N, C-alpha and C. Protein backbone atom coordinates (compact mmCIF):
# COMPACT_ATOMS: atom_id res chain seq x y z
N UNK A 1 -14.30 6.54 43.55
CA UNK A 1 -13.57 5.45 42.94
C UNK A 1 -12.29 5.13 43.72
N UNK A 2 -11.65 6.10 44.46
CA UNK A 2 -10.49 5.98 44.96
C UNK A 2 -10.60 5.31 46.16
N UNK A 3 -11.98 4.64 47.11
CA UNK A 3 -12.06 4.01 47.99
C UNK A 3 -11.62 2.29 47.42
N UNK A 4 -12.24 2.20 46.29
CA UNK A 4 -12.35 1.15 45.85
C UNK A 4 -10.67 0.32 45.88
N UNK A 5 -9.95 1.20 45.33
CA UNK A 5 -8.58 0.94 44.89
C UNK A 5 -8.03 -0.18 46.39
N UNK A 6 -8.31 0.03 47.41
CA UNK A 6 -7.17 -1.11 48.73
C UNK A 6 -8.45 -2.47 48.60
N UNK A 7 -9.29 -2.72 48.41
CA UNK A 7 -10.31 -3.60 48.37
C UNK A 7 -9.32 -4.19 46.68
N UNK A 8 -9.39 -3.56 45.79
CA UNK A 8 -8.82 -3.87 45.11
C UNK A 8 -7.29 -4.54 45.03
N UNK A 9 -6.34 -4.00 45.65
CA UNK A 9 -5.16 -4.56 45.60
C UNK A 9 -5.19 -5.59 46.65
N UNK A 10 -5.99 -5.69 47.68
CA UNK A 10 -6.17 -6.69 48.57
C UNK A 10 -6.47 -7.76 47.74
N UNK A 11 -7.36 -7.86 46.93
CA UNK A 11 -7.71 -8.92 46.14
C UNK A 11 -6.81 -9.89 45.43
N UNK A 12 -5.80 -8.54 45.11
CA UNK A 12 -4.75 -9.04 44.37
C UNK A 12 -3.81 -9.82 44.77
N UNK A 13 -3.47 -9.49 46.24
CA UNK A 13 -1.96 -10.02 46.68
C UNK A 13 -2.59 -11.54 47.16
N UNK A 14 -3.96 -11.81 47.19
CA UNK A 14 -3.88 -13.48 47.45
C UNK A 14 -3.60 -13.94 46.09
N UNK A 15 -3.14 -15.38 46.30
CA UNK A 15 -2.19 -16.09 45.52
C UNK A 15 -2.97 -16.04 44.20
N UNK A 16 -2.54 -16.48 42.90
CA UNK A 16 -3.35 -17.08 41.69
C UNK A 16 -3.27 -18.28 41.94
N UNK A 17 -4.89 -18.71 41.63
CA UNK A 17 -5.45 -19.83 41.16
C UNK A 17 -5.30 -19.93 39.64
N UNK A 18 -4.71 -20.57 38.53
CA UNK A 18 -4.96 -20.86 37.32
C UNK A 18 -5.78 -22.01 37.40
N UNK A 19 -6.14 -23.01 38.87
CA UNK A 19 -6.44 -24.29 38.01
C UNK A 19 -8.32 -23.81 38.49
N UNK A 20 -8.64 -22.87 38.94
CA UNK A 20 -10.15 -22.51 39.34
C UNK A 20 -10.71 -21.67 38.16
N UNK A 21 -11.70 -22.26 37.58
CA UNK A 21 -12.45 -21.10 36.58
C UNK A 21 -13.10 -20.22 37.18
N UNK A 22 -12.69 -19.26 35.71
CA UNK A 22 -12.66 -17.65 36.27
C UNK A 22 -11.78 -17.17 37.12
N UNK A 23 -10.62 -17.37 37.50
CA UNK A 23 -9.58 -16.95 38.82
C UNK A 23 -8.84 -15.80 37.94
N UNK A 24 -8.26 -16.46 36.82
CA UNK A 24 -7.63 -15.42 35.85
C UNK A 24 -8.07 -14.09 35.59
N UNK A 25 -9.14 -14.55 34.88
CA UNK A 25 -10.34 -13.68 34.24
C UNK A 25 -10.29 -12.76 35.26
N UNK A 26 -10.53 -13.17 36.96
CA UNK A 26 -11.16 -12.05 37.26
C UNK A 26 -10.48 -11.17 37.45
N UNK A 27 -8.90 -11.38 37.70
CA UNK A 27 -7.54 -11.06 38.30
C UNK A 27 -7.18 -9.86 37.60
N UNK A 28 -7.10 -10.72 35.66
CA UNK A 28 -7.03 -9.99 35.00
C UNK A 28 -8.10 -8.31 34.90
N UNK A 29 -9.04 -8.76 35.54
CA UNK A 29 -10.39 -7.60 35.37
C UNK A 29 -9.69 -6.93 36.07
N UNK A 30 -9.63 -7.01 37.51
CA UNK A 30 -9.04 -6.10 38.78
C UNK A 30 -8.00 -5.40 38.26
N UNK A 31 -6.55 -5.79 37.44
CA UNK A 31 -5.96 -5.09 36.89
C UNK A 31 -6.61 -3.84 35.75
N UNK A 32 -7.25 -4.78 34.57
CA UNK A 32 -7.88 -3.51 33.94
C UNK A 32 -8.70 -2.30 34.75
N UNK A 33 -9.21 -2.75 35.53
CA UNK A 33 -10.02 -1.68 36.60
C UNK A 33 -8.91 -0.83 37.11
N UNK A 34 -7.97 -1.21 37.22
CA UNK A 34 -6.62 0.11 38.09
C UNK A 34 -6.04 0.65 36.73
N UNK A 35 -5.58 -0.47 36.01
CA UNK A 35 -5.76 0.55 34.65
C UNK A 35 -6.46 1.86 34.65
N UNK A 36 -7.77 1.68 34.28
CA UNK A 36 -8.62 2.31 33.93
C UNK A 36 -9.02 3.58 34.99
N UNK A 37 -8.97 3.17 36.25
CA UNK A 37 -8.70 4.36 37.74
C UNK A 37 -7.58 5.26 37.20
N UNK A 38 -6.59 4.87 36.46
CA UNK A 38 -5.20 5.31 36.46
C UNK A 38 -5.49 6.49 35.87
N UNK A 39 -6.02 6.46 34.56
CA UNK A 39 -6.23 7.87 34.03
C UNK A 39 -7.24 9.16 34.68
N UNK A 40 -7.73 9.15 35.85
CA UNK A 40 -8.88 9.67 36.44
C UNK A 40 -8.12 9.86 38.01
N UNK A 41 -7.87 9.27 38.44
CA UNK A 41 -6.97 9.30 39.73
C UNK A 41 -5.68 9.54 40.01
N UNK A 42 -5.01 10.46 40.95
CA UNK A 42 -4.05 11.11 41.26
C UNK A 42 -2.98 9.66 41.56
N UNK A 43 -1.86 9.91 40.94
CA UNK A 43 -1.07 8.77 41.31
C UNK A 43 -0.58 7.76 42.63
N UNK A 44 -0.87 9.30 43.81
CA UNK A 44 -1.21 8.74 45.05
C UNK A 44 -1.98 7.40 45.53
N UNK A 45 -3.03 7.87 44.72
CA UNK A 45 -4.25 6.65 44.70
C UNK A 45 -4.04 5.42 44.52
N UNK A 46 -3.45 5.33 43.57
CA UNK A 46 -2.72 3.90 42.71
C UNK A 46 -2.22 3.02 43.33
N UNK A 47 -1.15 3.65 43.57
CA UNK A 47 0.52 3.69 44.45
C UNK A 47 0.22 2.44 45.41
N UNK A 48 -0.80 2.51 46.21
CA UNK A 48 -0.64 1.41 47.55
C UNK A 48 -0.78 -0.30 46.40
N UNK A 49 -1.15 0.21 45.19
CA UNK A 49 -1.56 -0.98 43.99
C UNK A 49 0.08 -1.67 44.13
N UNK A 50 0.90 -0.89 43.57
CA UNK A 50 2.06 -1.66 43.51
C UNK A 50 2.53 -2.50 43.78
N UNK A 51 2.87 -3.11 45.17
CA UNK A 51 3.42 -4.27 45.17
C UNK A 51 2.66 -5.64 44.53
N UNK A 52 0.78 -5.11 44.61
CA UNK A 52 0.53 -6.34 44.09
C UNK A 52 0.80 -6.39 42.52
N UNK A 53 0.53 -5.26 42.44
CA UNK A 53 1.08 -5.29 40.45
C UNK A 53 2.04 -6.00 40.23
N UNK A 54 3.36 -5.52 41.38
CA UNK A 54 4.66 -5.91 40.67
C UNK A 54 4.77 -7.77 41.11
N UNK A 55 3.64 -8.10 41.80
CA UNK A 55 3.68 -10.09 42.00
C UNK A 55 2.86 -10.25 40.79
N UNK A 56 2.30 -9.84 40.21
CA UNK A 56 1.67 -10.32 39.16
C UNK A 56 2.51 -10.07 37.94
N UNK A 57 3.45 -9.12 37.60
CA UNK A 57 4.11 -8.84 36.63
C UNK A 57 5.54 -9.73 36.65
N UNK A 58 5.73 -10.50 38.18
CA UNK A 58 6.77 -11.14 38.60
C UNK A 58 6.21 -12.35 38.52
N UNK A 59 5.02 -12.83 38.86
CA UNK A 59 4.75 -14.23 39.00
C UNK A 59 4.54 -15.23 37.15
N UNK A 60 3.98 -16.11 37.07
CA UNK A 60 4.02 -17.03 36.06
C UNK A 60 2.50 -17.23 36.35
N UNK A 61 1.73 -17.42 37.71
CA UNK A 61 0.77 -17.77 37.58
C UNK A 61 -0.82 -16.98 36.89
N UNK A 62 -0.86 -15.76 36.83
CA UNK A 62 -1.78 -15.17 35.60
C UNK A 62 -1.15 -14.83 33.93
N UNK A 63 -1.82 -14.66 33.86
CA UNK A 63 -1.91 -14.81 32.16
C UNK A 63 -1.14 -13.86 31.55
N UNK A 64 -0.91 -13.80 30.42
CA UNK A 64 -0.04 -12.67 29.79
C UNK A 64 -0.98 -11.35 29.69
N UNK A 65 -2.10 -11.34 29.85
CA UNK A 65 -2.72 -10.12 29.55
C UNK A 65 -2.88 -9.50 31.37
N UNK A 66 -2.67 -9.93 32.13
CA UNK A 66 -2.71 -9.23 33.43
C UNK A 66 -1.28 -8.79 33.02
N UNK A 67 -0.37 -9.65 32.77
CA UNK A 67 0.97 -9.69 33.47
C UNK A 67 1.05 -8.13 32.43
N UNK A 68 0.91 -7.75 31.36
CA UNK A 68 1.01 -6.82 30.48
C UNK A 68 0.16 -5.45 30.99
N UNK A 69 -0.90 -5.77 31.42
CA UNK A 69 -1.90 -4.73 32.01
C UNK A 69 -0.78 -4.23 33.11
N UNK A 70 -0.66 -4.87 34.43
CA UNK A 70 0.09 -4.79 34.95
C UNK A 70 1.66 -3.94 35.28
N UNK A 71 1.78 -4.41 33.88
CA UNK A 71 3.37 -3.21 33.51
C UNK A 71 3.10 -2.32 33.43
N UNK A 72 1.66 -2.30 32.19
CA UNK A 72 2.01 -0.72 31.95
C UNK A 72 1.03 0.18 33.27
N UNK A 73 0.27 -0.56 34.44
CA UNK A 73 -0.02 0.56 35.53
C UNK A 73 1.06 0.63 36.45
N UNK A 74 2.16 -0.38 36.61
CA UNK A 74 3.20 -0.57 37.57
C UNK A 74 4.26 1.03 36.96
N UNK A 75 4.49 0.77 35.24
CA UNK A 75 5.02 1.62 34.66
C UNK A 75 4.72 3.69 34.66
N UNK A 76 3.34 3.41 34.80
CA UNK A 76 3.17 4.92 35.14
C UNK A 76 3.17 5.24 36.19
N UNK A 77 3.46 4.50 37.45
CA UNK A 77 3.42 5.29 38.41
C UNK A 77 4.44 5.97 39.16
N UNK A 78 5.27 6.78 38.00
CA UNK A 78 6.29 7.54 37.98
C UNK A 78 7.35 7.39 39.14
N UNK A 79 7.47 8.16 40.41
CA UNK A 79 8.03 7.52 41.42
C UNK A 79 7.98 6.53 42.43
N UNK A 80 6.50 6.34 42.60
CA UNK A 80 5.97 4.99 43.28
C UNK A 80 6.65 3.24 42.66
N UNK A 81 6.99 3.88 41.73
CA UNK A 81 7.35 2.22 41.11
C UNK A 81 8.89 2.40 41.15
N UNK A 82 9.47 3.20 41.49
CA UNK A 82 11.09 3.07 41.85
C UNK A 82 11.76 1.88 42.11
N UNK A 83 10.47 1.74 43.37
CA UNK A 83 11.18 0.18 44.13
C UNK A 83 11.19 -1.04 43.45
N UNK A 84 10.18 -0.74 42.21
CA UNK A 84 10.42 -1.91 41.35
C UNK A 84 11.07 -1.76 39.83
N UNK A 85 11.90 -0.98 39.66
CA UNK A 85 12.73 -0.70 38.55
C UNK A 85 13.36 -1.77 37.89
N UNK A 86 14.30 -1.98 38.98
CA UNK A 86 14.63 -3.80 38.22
C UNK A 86 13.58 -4.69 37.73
N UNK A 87 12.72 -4.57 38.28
CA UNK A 87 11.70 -5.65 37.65
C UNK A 87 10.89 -5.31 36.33
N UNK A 88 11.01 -3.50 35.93
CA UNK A 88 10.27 -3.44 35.03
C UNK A 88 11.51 -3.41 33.87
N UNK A 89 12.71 -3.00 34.32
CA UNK A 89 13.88 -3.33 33.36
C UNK A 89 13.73 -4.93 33.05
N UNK A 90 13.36 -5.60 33.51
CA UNK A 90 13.83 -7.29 33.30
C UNK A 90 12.62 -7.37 32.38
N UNK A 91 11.56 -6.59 32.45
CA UNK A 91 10.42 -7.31 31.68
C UNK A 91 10.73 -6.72 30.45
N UNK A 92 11.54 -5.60 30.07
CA UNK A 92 11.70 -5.41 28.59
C UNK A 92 12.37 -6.36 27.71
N UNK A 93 12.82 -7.52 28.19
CA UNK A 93 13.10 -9.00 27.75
C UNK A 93 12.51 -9.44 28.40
N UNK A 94 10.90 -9.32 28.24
CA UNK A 94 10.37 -10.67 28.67
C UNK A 94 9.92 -11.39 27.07
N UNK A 95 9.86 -12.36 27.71
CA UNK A 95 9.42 -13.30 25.92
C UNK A 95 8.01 -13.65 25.48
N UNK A 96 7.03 -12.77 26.06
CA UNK A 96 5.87 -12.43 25.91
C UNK A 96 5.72 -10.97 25.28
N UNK A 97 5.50 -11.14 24.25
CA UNK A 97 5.59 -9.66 23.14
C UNK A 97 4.81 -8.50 23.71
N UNK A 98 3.30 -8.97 24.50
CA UNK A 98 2.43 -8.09 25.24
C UNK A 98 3.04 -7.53 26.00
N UNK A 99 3.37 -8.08 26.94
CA UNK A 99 4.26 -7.85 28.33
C UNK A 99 5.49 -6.69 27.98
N UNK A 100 6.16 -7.19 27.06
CA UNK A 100 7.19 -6.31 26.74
C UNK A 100 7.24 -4.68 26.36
N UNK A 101 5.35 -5.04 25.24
CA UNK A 101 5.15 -3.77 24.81
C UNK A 101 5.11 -2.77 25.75
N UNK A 102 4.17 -3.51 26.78
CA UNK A 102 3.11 -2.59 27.75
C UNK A 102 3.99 -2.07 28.69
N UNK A 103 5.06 -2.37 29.03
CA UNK A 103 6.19 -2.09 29.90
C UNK A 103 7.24 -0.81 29.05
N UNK A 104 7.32 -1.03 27.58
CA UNK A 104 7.98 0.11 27.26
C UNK A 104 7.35 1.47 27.03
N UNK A 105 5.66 1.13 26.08
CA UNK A 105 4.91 2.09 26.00
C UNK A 105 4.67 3.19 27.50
N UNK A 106 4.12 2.30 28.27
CA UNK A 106 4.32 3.02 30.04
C UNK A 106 5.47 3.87 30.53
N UNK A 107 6.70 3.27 30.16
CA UNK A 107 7.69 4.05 30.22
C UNK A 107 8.36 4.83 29.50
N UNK A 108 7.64 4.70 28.10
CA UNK A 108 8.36 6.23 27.01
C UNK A 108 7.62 6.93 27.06
């Protein structure tokens, strides 16, 4: 599973499409899939995920349920996500209730 993960974040860092069906959807999937790696895989693994996590948790263009997925895998990845601290501090006021949760749950 852990090959899968750079095929994966590659996917990620090209831009969002909202106005193409299915672009979201699938975006959103790719996140639940690192989600879901997260509990099974050494944090190492993850880790190269980050920066695209943290454009999706930064951008406007996917949906609130990536942008929330997102936090909370950006959020566990204990020291790997350092570099994005400010950004997961800013999302605990974000004004998307999902987003907000998934960012504090990850981090308490």
């Amino acid at each position: 599973a852990a090959i899968a993960v750079p095929t994966m974040t590659q996917s990620l860092m090209a831009p969002s499409c909202p106005s193409v069906p299915g672009a979201v959807r699938a975006r959103t999937s790719t996140v639940f899939a690192l989600a879901d790696l997260q509990d099974c895989l050494p944090e190492d693994c993850i880790a190269p995920a980050a920066p695209a996590l943290a454009s999706i948790l930064a951008g406007t263009g996917d949906g609130e349920g990536a942008r929330a997925l997102a936090a909370f895998v950006l959020g566990r990845l204990g020291e790997h996500a350092l570099p994005f601290a400010l950004l997961l501090g800013q999302v605990v006021s974000d004004p998307a209730p999902q987003v907000r949760m998934s960012v504090i749950g990850a981090l308490g």
